[in-house]
mmCIF file of C-alpha atoms in Angstrom:
data_model
loop_
_atom_site.group_PDB
_atom_site.id
_atom_site.type_symbol
_atom_site.label_atom_id
_atom_site.label_comp_id
_atom_site.label_asym_id
_atom_site.label_seq_id
_atom_site.Cartn_x
_atom_site.Cartn_y
_atom_site.Cartn_z
ATOM 1 C CA MET N 522 0.067 0.066 0.057
ATOM 2 C CA GLU N 523 1.537 3.257 -1.101
ATOM 3 C CA LYS N 524 1.575 6.078 1.364
ATOM 4 C CA ARG N 525 0.696 9.702 0.468
ATOM 5 C CA TYR N 526 3.233 12.452 0.057
ATOM 6 C CA TRP N 527 3.701 14.964 2.889
ATOM 7 C CA ASN N 528 1.766 18.332 2.671
ATOM 8 C CA PRO N 529 4.440 20.810 1.170
ATOM 9 C CA TYR N 530 4.192 23.254 3.970
ATOM 10 C CA PHE N 531 4.669 20.474 6.577
ATOM 11 C CA GLY N 532 7.619 19.047 4.367
ATOM 12 C CA GLY N 533 9.141 22.626 4.474
ATOM 13 C CA VAL N 534 8.879 23.112 8.172
ATOM 14 C CA VAL N 535 10.545 19.625 8.789
ATOM 15 C CA LEU N 536 13.343 20.259 6.018
ATOM 16 C CA GLY N 537 13.956 23.770 7.413
ATOM 17 C CA THR N 538 14.445 22.434 10.862
ATOM 18 C CA MET N 539 16.811 19.965 9.563
ATOM 19 C CA LEU N 540 18.653 22.583 7.597
ATOM 20 C CA PHE N 541 19.004 24.677 10.817
ATOM 21 C CA LEU N 542 20.132 21.528 12.841
ATOM 22 C CA THR N 543 22.955 20.835 10.217
ATOM 23 C CA PHE N 544 24.154 24.185 10.313
ATOM 24 C CA ALA N 545 23.992 24.465 14.176
ATOM 25 C CA ILE N 546 25.985 21.264 14.472
ATOM 26 C CA ALA N 547 28.322 21.078 11.380
ATOM 27 C CA SER N 548 28.686 24.840 10.685
ATOM 28 C CA GLN N 549 27.743 24.140 7.132
ATOM 29 C CA GLY N 550 24.515 23.148 5.190
ATOM 30 C CA PHE N 551 23.454 20.591 2.714
ATOM 31 C CA GLY N 552 25.186 19.821 -0.545
ATOM 32 C CA ALA N 553 25.290 17.330 -3.411
ATOM 33 C CA SER N 554 26.955 18.640 -6.591
ATOM 34 C CA GLY N 555 30.372 18.850 -5.038
ATOM 35 C CA THR N 556 30.401 15.070 -4.425
ATOM 36 C CA PHE N 557 30.205 14.143 -8.061
ATOM 37 C CA SER N 558 32.750 16.767 -9.172
ATOM 38 C CA ARG N 559 35.138 15.268 -6.485
ATOM 39 C CA ALA N 560 34.366 11.662 -7.527
ATOM 40 C CA THR N 561 35.250 12.599 -11.314
ATOM 41 C CA ALA N 562 38.441 14.248 -10.211
ATOM 42 C CA GLN N 563 39.350 11.088 -8.040
ATOM 43 C CA LEU N 564 38.573 8.874 -10.842
ATOM 44 C CA LEU N 565 40.748 10.950 -13.360
ATOM 45 C CA VAL N 566 43.691 11.170 -11.134
ATOM 46 C CA GLU N 567 43.577 7.466 -10.326
ATOM 47 C CA SER N 568 43.542 6.712 -14.000
ATOM 48 C CA ASP N 569 46.224 9.314 -14.966
ATOM 49 C CA LYS N 570 48.352 11.255 -12.555
ATOM 50 C CA SER N 571 48.828 14.086 -15.023
ATOM 51 C CA TRP N 572 45.390 15.287 -14.201
ATOM 52 C CA MET N 573 46.877 16.805 -11.234
ATOM 53 C CA GLY N 574 48.197 19.412 -13.546
ATOM 54 C CA ASN N 575 44.725 20.798 -13.850
ATOM 55 C CA ALA N 576 44.237 23.640 -11.388
ATOM 56 C CA TYR N 577 40.610 22.713 -10.806
ATOM 57 C CA VAL N 578 41.193 19.092 -10.138
ATOM 58 C CA ALA N 579 44.331 19.788 -8.055
ATOM 59 C CA SER N 580 42.282 21.972 -5.711
ATOM 60 C CA TYR N 581 40.408 18.960 -4.454
ATOM 61 C CA PHE N 582 43.704 17.328 -3.294
ATOM 62 C CA ARG N 583 45.072 20.177 -1.229
ATOM 63 C CA ARG N 584 44.139 18.424 2.142
ATOM 64 C CA GLY N 585 45.072 15.000 1.275
ATOM 65 C CA LEU N 586 45.518 12.140 -1.284
ATOM 66 C CA ASN N 587 41.690 11.489 -1.506
ATOM 67 C CA ALA N 588 39.293 13.922 -2.905
ATOM 68 C CA LEU N 589 36.402 12.001 -1.534
ATOM 69 C CA ASP N 590 37.494 12.560 2.092
ATOM 70 C CA ASN N 591 34.997 15.221 2.454
ATOM 71 C CA TRP N 592 31.854 16.137 4.708
ATOM 72 C CA THR N 593 29.533 16.529 1.651
ATOM 73 C CA VAL N 594 30.600 13.226 0.210
ATOM 74 C CA MET N 595 29.447 11.430 3.379
ATOM 75 C CA GLU N 596 26.296 13.449 3.479
ATOM 76 C CA THR N 597 25.536 12.406 -0.131
ATOM 77 C CA ILE N 598 25.841 8.770 0.967
ATOM 78 C CA GLY N 599 23.215 9.555 3.516
ATOM 79 C CA ILE N 600 20.884 11.141 0.988
ATOM 80 C CA PHE N 601 20.819 7.852 -1.003
ATOM 81 C CA LEU N 602 20.227 5.806 2.022
ATOM 82 C CA GLY N 603 17.454 8.190 3.183
ATOM 83 C CA GLY N 604 15.777 8.002 -0.168
ATOM 84 C CA PHE N 605 15.984 4.279 -0.155
ATOM 85 C CA ILE N 606 14.549 3.667 3.221
ATOM 86 C CA SER N 607 11.756 6.307 2.852
ATOM 87 C CA ALA N 608 10.689 4.665 -0.456
ATOM 88 C CA LEU N 609 10.863 1.192 1.080
ATOM 89 C CA LEU N 610 8.706 2.147 3.992
ATOM 90 C CA ALA N 611 6.285 4.028 1.740
ATOM 91 C CA GLY N 612 5.832 1.236 -0.604
ATOM 92 C CA ARG N 613 7.405 3.294 -3.526
ATOM 93 C CA LEU N 614 10.614 1.441 -4.061
ATOM 94 C CA MET N 615 10.626 0.241 -7.671
ATOM 95 C CA ILE N 616 13.023 0.203 -10.406
ATOM 96 C CA LYS N 617 11.590 2.478 -13.341
ATOM 97 C CA PRO N 618 12.328 5.644 -15.132
ATOM 98 C CA ASP N 619 10.315 8.839 -14.371
ATOM 99 C CA ARG N 620 8.692 10.076 -17.415
ATOM 100 C CA ALA N 621 5.214 11.089 -18.818
ATOM 101 C CA PRO N 622 3.047 8.335 -20.013
ATOM 102 C CA GLY N 623 4.104 7.231 -23.601
ATOM 103 C CA TYR N 624 7.378 9.381 -23.797
ATOM 104 C CA PRO N 625 10.004 7.320 -25.511
ATOM 105 C CA LEU N 626 12.502 5.765 -23.043
ATOM 106 C CA MET N 627 15.645 6.538 -24.974
ATOM 107 C CA LYS N 628 14.709 10.149 -25.357
ATOM 108 C CA ARG N 629 14.029 10.462 -21.701
ATOM 109 C CA PHE N 630 17.478 8.951 -20.946
ATOM 110 C CA LEU N 631 19.054 11.334 -23.428
ATOM 111 C CA TRP N 632 17.455 14.472 -21.863
ATOM 112 C CA ALA N 633 18.504 13.021 -18.337
ATOM 113 C CA PHE N 634 22.169 12.494 -19.437
ATOM 114 C CA LEU N 635 22.566 15.889 -21.221
ATOM 115 C CA GLY N 636 20.624 17.605 -18.359
ATOM 116 C CA GLY N 637 22.987 16.089 -15.940
ATOM 117 C CA ALA N 638 25.984 17.243 -17.769
ATOM 118 C CA VAL N 639 24.612 20.862 -18.216
ATOM 119 C CA VAL N 640 23.545 20.843 -14.566
ATOM 120 C CA MET N 641 27.119 19.850 -13.338
ATOM 121 C CA PHE N 642 28.800 22.330 -15.630
ATOM 122 C CA ALA N 643 26.345 25.115 -14.277
ATOM 123 C CA THR N 644 27.043 24.185 -10.676
ATOM 124 C CA ARG N 645 30.806 24.571 -11.134
ATOM 125 C CA LEU N 646 30.356 28.134 -12.322
ATOM 126 C CA ALA N 647 27.793 28.777 -9.500
ATOM 127 C CA ARG N 648 29.651 26.917 -6.811
ATOM 128 C CA GLY N 649 26.857 24.727 -5.869
ATOM 129 C CA CYS N 650 23.384 23.409 -6.793
ATOM 130 C CA THR N 651 19.852 24.071 -5.369
ATOM 131 C CA SER N 652 21.161 22.709 -2.077
ATOM 132 C CA GLY N 653 24.739 24.004 -1.565
ATOM 133 C CA GLN N 654 24.044 27.343 -3.121
ATOM 134 C CA GLY N 655 20.185 27.601 -3.057
ATOM 135 C CA LEU N 656 19.190 26.301 0.240
ATOM 136 C CA ASP N 657 22.293 26.999 2.202
ATOM 137 C CA GLY N 658 22.880 30.450 0.623
ATOM 138 C CA MET N 659 19.422 31.693 1.060
ATOM 139 C CA ALA N 660 19.285 30.414 4.725
ATOM 140 C CA THR N 661 22.475 32.391 5.347
ATOM 141 C CA PHE N 662 21.089 35.546 3.696
ATOM 142 C CA SER N 663 23.643 35.446 0.625
ATOM 143 C CA VAL N 664 22.869 37.706 -2.069
ATOM 144 C CA GLY N 665 24.531 35.224 -4.573
ATOM 145 C CA ALA N 666 22.030 32.524 -3.822
ATOM 146 C CA TRP N 667 19.254 34.751 -4.793
ATOM 147 C CA ILE N 668 20.952 35.644 -8.025
ATOM 148 C CA PHE N 669 21.467 32.006 -8.693
ATOM 149 C CA MET N 670 17.872 30.812 -7.816
ATOM 150 C CA PHE N 671 16.187 33.583 -9.841
ATOM 151 C CA ALA N 672 18.574 32.877 -12.798
ATOM 152 C CA ALA N 673 17.791 29.161 -12.540
ATOM 153 C CA PHE N 674 14.073 29.711 -12.412
ATOM 154 C CA ALA N 675 14.175 32.027 -15.301
ATOM 155 C CA GLY N 676 16.324 29.709 -17.332
ATOM 156 C CA ALA N 677 13.964 26.852 -16.748
ATOM 157 C CA LEU N 678 10.815 28.997 -17.561
ATOM 158 C CA ILE N 679 12.232 30.341 -20.831
ATOM 159 C CA LEU N 680 13.309 27.029 -22.064
ATOM 160 C CA SER N 681 10.382 25.001 -20.762
ATOM 161 C CA PRO N 682 8.325 25.249 -24.103
ATOM 162 C CA LEU N 683 11.165 23.062 -25.733
ATOM 163 C CA PHE N 684 10.616 20.298 -23.263
ATOM 164 C CA ARG N 685 6.828 20.464 -22.913
ATOM 165 C CA LYS N 686 6.330 17.280 -24.897
ATOM 166 C CA GLN N 687 8.427 15.444 -22.245
ATOM 167 C CA TRP N 688 6.467 16.542 -19.232
ATOM 168 C CA VAL N 689 2.949 17.658 -20.276
ATOM 169 C CA VAL N 690 0.318 15.300 -21.589
ATOM 170 C CA GLU N 691 -1.989 17.176 -23.764
ATOM 171 C CA ASN N 692 -5.748 16.225 -24.346
ATOM 172 C CA GLU N 693 -5.592 13.151 -22.010
ATOM 173 C CA ASP N 694 -7.948 10.606 -23.419
ATOM 174 C CA GLU N 695 -10.678 9.381 -21.149
ATOM 175 C CA GLY N 696 -9.872 5.980 -20.116
ATOM 176 C CA GLY N 697 -7.023 5.598 -22.500
ATOM 177 C CA GLU N 698 -4.544 4.089 -20.309
ATOM 178 C CA ALA N 699 -5.534 1.699 -17.452
ATOM 179 C CA MET M 1158 32.521 38.797 23.450
ATOM 180 C CA MET M 1159 30.057 36.106 24.281
ATOM 181 C CA ASP M 1160 30.957 32.458 24.047
ATOM 182 C CA PHE M 1161 28.777 30.593 21.681
ATOM 183 C CA ILE M 1162 27.980 27.035 21.867
ATOM 184 C CA LEU M 1163 26.619 26.655 18.348
ATOM 185 C CA PRO M 1164 27.740 25.677 15.692
ATOM 186 C CA LEU M 1165 29.226 22.871 17.423
ATOM 187 C CA TYR M 1166 31.851 21.910 14.894
ATOM 188 C CA SER M 1167 33.450 25.373 14.386
ATOM 189 C CA ASN M 1168 33.511 25.932 18.131
ATOM 190 C CA GLY M 1169 35.472 22.658 18.882
ATOM 191 C CA PHE M 1170 32.673 20.766 20.334
ATOM 192 C CA LEU M 1171 32.632 18.063 17.810
ATOM 193 C CA SER M 1172 35.582 15.989 16.446
ATOM 194 C CA PRO M 1173 36.149 15.691 12.590
ATOM 195 C CA GLU M 1174 35.168 12.110 12.878
ATOM 196 C CA GLY M 1175 32.103 12.923 14.744
ATOM 197 C CA ASN M 1176 31.133 15.441 12.177
ATOM 198 C CA LEU M 1177 31.497 12.980 9.273
ATOM 199 C CA PHE M 1178 29.248 10.407 11.092
ATOM 200 C CA PHE M 1179 26.903 13.361 11.612
ATOM 201 C CA ALA M 1180 27.179 14.108 7.894
ATOM 202 C CA ILE M 1181 25.646 10.673 7.063
ATOM 203 C CA THR M 1182 22.868 11.098 9.498
ATOM 204 C CA MET M 1183 21.780 14.499 8.314
ATOM 205 C CA GLY M 1184 22.272 13.395 4.711
ATOM 206 C CA PHE M 1185 19.888 10.450 5.619
ATOM 207 C CA ALA M 1186 17.252 12.962 7.032
ATOM 208 C CA PHE M 1187 17.669 14.971 3.910
ATOM 209 C CA GLY M 1188 17.183 12.170 1.572
ATOM 210 C CA PHE M 1189 14.127 10.843 3.530
ATOM 211 C CA ILE M 1190 12.469 14.193 3.464
ATOM 212 C CA LEU M 1191 13.307 14.547 -0.394
ATOM 213 C CA GLU M 1192 11.399 11.156 -0.975
ATOM 214 C CA ARG M 1193 8.526 11.891 1.481
ATOM 215 C CA THR M 1194 7.658 15.247 -0.135
ATOM 216 C CA GLY M 1195 7.886 13.864 -3.659
ATOM 217 C CA PHE M 1196 10.974 15.676 -4.642
ATOM 218 C CA THR M 1197 12.557 12.418 -5.985
ATOM 219 C CA ARG M 1198 10.052 12.628 -8.794
ATOM 220 C CA ALA M 1199 11.428 14.256 -11.960
ATOM 221 C CA GLN M 1200 7.836 14.982 -12.990
ATOM 222 C CA MET M 1201 7.100 17.111 -9.832
ATOM 223 C CA ILE M 1202 10.209 19.348 -10.457
ATOM 224 C CA ALA M 1203 9.224 19.638 -14.143
ATOM 225 C CA ASP M 1204 5.639 20.486 -13.311
ATOM 226 C CA THR M 1205 6.771 23.655 -11.465
ATOM 227 C CA PHE M 1206 7.868 25.283 -14.879
ATOM 228 C CA TYR M 1207 4.548 24.639 -16.418
ATOM 229 C CA PHE M 1208 2.586 25.753 -13.307
ATOM 230 C CA LYS M 1209 0.979 22.422 -12.844
ATOM 231 C CA ASN M 1210 2.210 21.783 -9.410
ATOM 232 C CA ILE M 1211 4.116 24.369 -7.351
ATOM 233 C CA ALA M 1212 4.916 22.135 -4.385
ATOM 234 C CA VAL M 1213 8.705 22.607 -5.175
ATOM 235 C CA PRO M 1214 8.831 26.413 -4.595
ATOM 236 C CA LYS M 1215 6.364 26.026 -1.638
ATOM 237 C CA ILE M 1216 8.711 23.575 0.045
ATOM 238 C CA MET M 1217 11.758 25.569 -0.626
ATOM 239 C CA GLY M 1218 10.255 28.781 0.557
ATOM 240 C CA VAL M 1219 8.803 27.199 3.772
ATOM 241 C CA THR M 1220 12.274 25.498 4.273
ATOM 242 C CA ILE M 1221 14.078 28.734 4.234
ATOM 243 C CA ILE M 1222 11.420 30.565 6.424
ATOM 244 C CA THR M 1223 11.708 27.793 9.002
ATOM 245 C CA ALA M 1224 15.504 27.673 8.946
ATOM 246 C CA THR M 1225 16.127 31.362 9.120
ATOM 247 C CA THR M 1226 13.308 31.701 11.977
ATOM 248 C CA TRP M 1227 15.437 29.173 14.003
ATOM 249 C CA PHE M 1228 18.656 31.058 13.171
ATOM 250 C CA ILE M 1229 17.273 34.379 14.405
ATOM 251 C CA LEU M 1230 15.710 32.988 17.463
ATOM 252 C CA PHE M 1231 18.921 31.216 18.568
ATOM 253 C CA ALA M 1232 21.051 34.309 17.654
ATOM 254 C CA TRP M 1233 18.788 36.424 19.595
ATOM 255 C CA MET M 1234 19.138 34.192 22.644
ATOM 256 C CA GLY M 1235 22.906 34.378 22.148
ATOM 257 C CA TRP M 1236 23.107 30.678 21.479
ATOM 258 C CA ILE M 1237 24.610 30.677 17.895
ATOM 259 C CA ASP M 1238 27.282 32.492 16.065
ATOM 260 C CA LEU M 1239 25.653 33.260 12.678
ATOM 261 C CA HIS M 1240 29.056 34.512 11.302
ATOM 262 C CA ALA M 1241 30.431 31.036 11.768
ATOM 263 C CA LEU M 1242 27.893 29.476 9.301
ATOM 264 C CA PHE M 1243 29.584 28.636 6.012
ATOM 265 C CA THR M 1244 28.016 31.191 3.392
ATOM 266 C CA PRO M 1245 29.025 31.000 -0.269
ATOM 267 C CA LYS M 1246 30.707 33.961 -1.730
ATOM 268 C CA THR M 1247 28.949 36.007 -4.411
ATOM 269 C CA TYR M 1248 30.233 36.027 -7.893
ATOM 270 C CA VAL M 1249 27.756 37.954 -9.932
ATOM 271 C CA TRP M 1250 28.425 36.793 -13.453
ATOM 272 C CA PRO M 1251 29.165 33.229 -13.095
ATOM 273 C CA TYR M 1252 26.122 32.782 -10.840
ATOM 274 C CA LEU M 1253 23.895 34.465 -13.432
ATOM 275 C CA VAL M 1254 25.244 32.325 -16.313
ATOM 276 C CA GLY M 1255 25.531 29.254 -14.047
ATOM 277 C CA GLY M 1256 21.850 29.763 -12.899
ATOM 278 C CA LEU M 1257 20.440 29.956 -16.334
ATOM 279 C CA LEU M 1258 22.358 26.982 -17.363
ATOM 280 C CA PHE M 1259 21.153 25.168 -14.348
ATOM 281 C CA GLY M 1260 17.557 26.085 -15.063
ATOM 282 C CA LEU M 1261 17.910 24.554 -18.587
ATOM 283 C CA GLY M 1262 19.597 21.341 -17.310
ATOM 284 C CA MET M 1263 16.803 21.043 -14.583
ATOM 285 C CA VAL M 1264 13.894 21.297 -17.199
ATOM 286 C CA MET M 1265 15.670 18.887 -19.438
ATOM 287 C CA ALA M 1266 16.234 16.352 -16.804
ATOM 288 C CA GLY M 1267 13.700 17.087 -13.985
ATOM 289 C CA TYR M 1268 16.397 16.502 -11.483
ATOM 290 C CA CYS M 1269 18.820 18.382 -9.366
ATOM 291 C CA PRO M 1270 22.095 16.514 -8.039
ATOM 292 C CA GLY M 1271 20.410 16.082 -4.540
ATOM 293 C CA THR M 1272 17.044 14.797 -5.733
ATOM 294 C CA ALA M 1273 18.612 12.501 -8.045
ATOM 295 C CA VAL M 1274 20.777 10.868 -5.413
ATOM 296 C CA ALA M 1275 17.735 10.259 -3.220
ATOM 297 C CA GLY M 1276 15.707 9.208 -6.637
ATOM 298 C CA LEU M 1277 18.466 6.732 -7.162
ATOM 299 C CA GLY M 1278 17.723 5.316 -3.731
ATOM 300 C CA THR M 1279 14.079 4.878 -4.702
ATOM 301 C CA GLY M 1280 14.930 2.929 -7.841
ATOM 302 C CA LYS M 1281 14.637 5.679 -10.655
ATOM 303 C CA SER M 1282 16.710 4.437 -13.607
ATOM 304 C CA ASP M 1283 16.561 7.945 -15.196
ATOM 305 C CA ALA M 1284 18.132 9.397 -12.014
ATOM 306 C CA LEU M 1285 21.030 7.110 -12.554
ATOM 307 C CA VAL M 1286 21.520 8.247 -16.042
ATOM 308 C CA PHE M 1287 21.301 11.842 -14.790
ATOM 309 C CA LEU M 1288 24.085 11.203 -12.282
ATOM 310 C CA LEU M 1289 26.164 9.736 -15.006
ATOM 311 C CA GLY M 1290 25.635 12.953 -16.878
ATOM 312 C CA LEU M 1291 27.177 14.799 -13.868
ATOM 313 C CA PHE M 1292 30.415 13.066 -14.325
ATOM 314 C CA ALA M 1293 30.406 14.094 -18.010
ATOM 315 C CA GLY M 1294 29.711 17.556 -16.971
ATOM 316 C CA ALA M 1295 32.406 17.597 -14.438
ATOM 317 C CA LEU M 1296 34.867 16.310 -17.028
ATOM 318 C CA GLY M 1297 33.822 18.956 -19.462
ATOM 319 C CA TYR M 1298 34.287 21.676 -16.861
ATOM 320 C CA PHE M 1299 37.786 20.364 -16.018
ATOM 321 C CA LEU M 1300 38.791 20.322 -19.564
ATOM 322 C CA LEU M 1301 37.344 23.809 -20.238
ATOM 323 C CA TYR M 1302 38.630 25.346 -16.808
ATOM 324 C CA PRO M 1303 41.749 27.195 -18.418
ATOM 325 C CA PHE M 1304 39.279 29.032 -20.652
ATOM 326 C CA VAL M 1305 36.362 29.727 -18.131
ATOM 327 C CA LYS M 1306 38.665 30.396 -15.169
ATOM 328 C CA ASP M 1307 38.714 34.224 -15.360
ATOM 329 C CA PHE M 1308 34.889 34.326 -16.096
ATOM 330 C CA ALA M 1309 34.260 31.951 -13.114
ATOM 331 C CA SER M 1310 35.751 34.423 -10.683
ATOM 332 C CA SER M 1311 34.330 37.544 -12.182
ATOM 333 C CA GLY M 1312 31.910 39.906 -10.291
ATOM 334 C CA ASP M 1313 33.631 38.843 -6.990
ATOM 335 C CA LEU M 1314 31.720 40.493 -4.173
ATOM 336 C CA GLY M 1315 33.055 38.316 -1.354
ATOM 337 C CA VAL M 1316 30.460 37.011 1.309
ATOM 338 C CA LEU M 1317 27.629 39.501 0.593
ATOM 339 C CA LYS M 1318 24.435 39.286 2.747
ATOM 340 C CA LEU M 1319 21.102 40.976 1.976
ATOM 341 C CA HIS M 1320 21.565 43.585 4.799
ATOM 342 C CA ASP M 1321 25.034 44.630 3.188
ATOM 343 C CA LEU M 1322 22.924 45.740 0.328
ATOM 344 C CA PHE M 1323 20.109 47.416 2.069
ATOM 345 C CA GLY M 1324 21.680 48.369 5.330
ATOM 346 C CA GLY M 1325 20.735 47.213 8.835
ATOM 347 C CA ASN M 1326 21.756 43.866 10.429
ATOM 348 C CA GLU M 1327 20.798 40.139 10.335
ATOM 349 C CA TYR M 1328 17.118 41.059 11.249
ATOM 350 C CA THR M 1329 16.829 43.184 8.101
ATOM 351 C CA SER M 1330 17.939 40.232 6.046
ATOM 352 C CA TYR M 1331 15.493 37.938 7.937
ATOM 353 C CA ILE M 1332 12.511 40.215 7.421
ATOM 354 C CA LEU M 1333 13.560 40.570 3.723
ATOM 355 C CA THR M 1334 13.867 36.882 3.256
ATOM 356 C CA ILE M 1335 10.548 36.192 4.838
ATOM 357 C CA ALA M 1336 8.919 38.831 2.632
ATOM 358 C CA LEU M 1337 10.671 37.463 -0.544
ATOM 359 C CA GLU M 1338 9.759 33.893 0.024
ATOM 360 C CA THR M 1339 6.028 34.555 1.066
ATOM 361 C CA GLY M 1340 5.762 36.925 -1.870
ATOM 362 C CA ILE M 1341 7.163 34.343 -4.404
ATOM 363 C CA ILE M 1342 4.858 31.507 -3.052
ATOM 364 C CA LEU M 1343 1.792 33.754 -3.307
ATOM 365 C CA PHE M 1344 2.716 35.056 -6.787
ATOM 366 C CA LEU M 1345 3.160 31.479 -7.995
ATOM 367 C CA MET M 1346 -0.160 30.378 -6.627
ATOM 368 C CA LEU M 1347 -1.723 33.294 -8.327
ATOM 369 C CA LEU M 1348 0.055 32.428 -11.679
ATOM 370 C CA GLN M 1349 -0.935 28.792 -11.160
ATOM 371 C CA LYS M 1350 -4.566 29.723 -10.921
ATOM 372 C CA LEU M 1351 -4.499 31.968 -13.961
ATOM 373 C CA THR M 1352 -2.578 29.488 -16.262
ATOM 374 C CA ASN M 1353 -4.766 26.559 -15.298
ATOM 375 C CA LYS M 1354 -7.956 28.273 -15.819
ATOM 376 C CA GLY M 1355 -10.384 25.805 -17.426
ATOM 377 C CA GLU M 1356 -8.041 22.913 -16.744
ATOM 378 C CA LYS M 1357 -8.747 20.658 -13.880
#
């Protein structure tokens, strides 16, 4: 039996309290994008030491030999486990892609992959994603976080018509899909 | 100068190892909440941009209102040093361009890095593909870094808070933040009503 999703206002109060606790204990907030940037750097350096000549990659190894020895990396492992346990308890654990009914799977995967690449490039410029920049920055009153969030929302809105077919089902046929 | 207890880590009340254990714990809570609120569904994030469902900005707005309210209360009681909280610096131009690109990626994929990690935990195969895309994007950035390096640090304003722009102190920033977040939620609710007129 699948449980219902939380009310958004309730979810916000719980998440906001968790964000506060995280800052109050660890002195920093949530993050995610840095983990994958570090993992990429670690993989590259392990396969070819000459990557240390790249200033950006090298910046991850200032404190030691392992780019993954980092708070946000551990936190990201927690995010994965939290998502898993929550879905398990809610009866929502299922291996499947998320897409509008009838949207071709290969196209869905293509957009997910390209979207991922664009998102990561963007987070390197912006020094964080919707967590590390958006939530943490807005919670600490940073002006930059607001610039980033407004730009992100604007970018998504301006380009949303191009991806409408992927997300919006037009003229839903009554009783079409069981 | 008053002695603060919070944040625990920067005041030496928590060992680095303890802090790493705590990282997993708080990450777990974060992932759990992302799943419970529906954030792990690409469709829900994408729905935001077609004004079909605005739960995402609602949750984010209430999250910020709640977190900042705790901060201000604790700072007022003299329990937390707000200056010790890690705050990202402001780089105007790369944040503007990075934000626009981020928006493009988000409407393409329906995920951001955090929701995709939790989404992978729930079994979403497209979240896995998105995460592989993140590796490709990082590789692309490393390769292009010599060319984008100067742009990436342009418009450097250092750590800049809302009250540095408008005057006042943390309380000013707090009031501005509450007003902005509430205003955005109400505005989006209005837009949702207008765009979905006639639809169910």
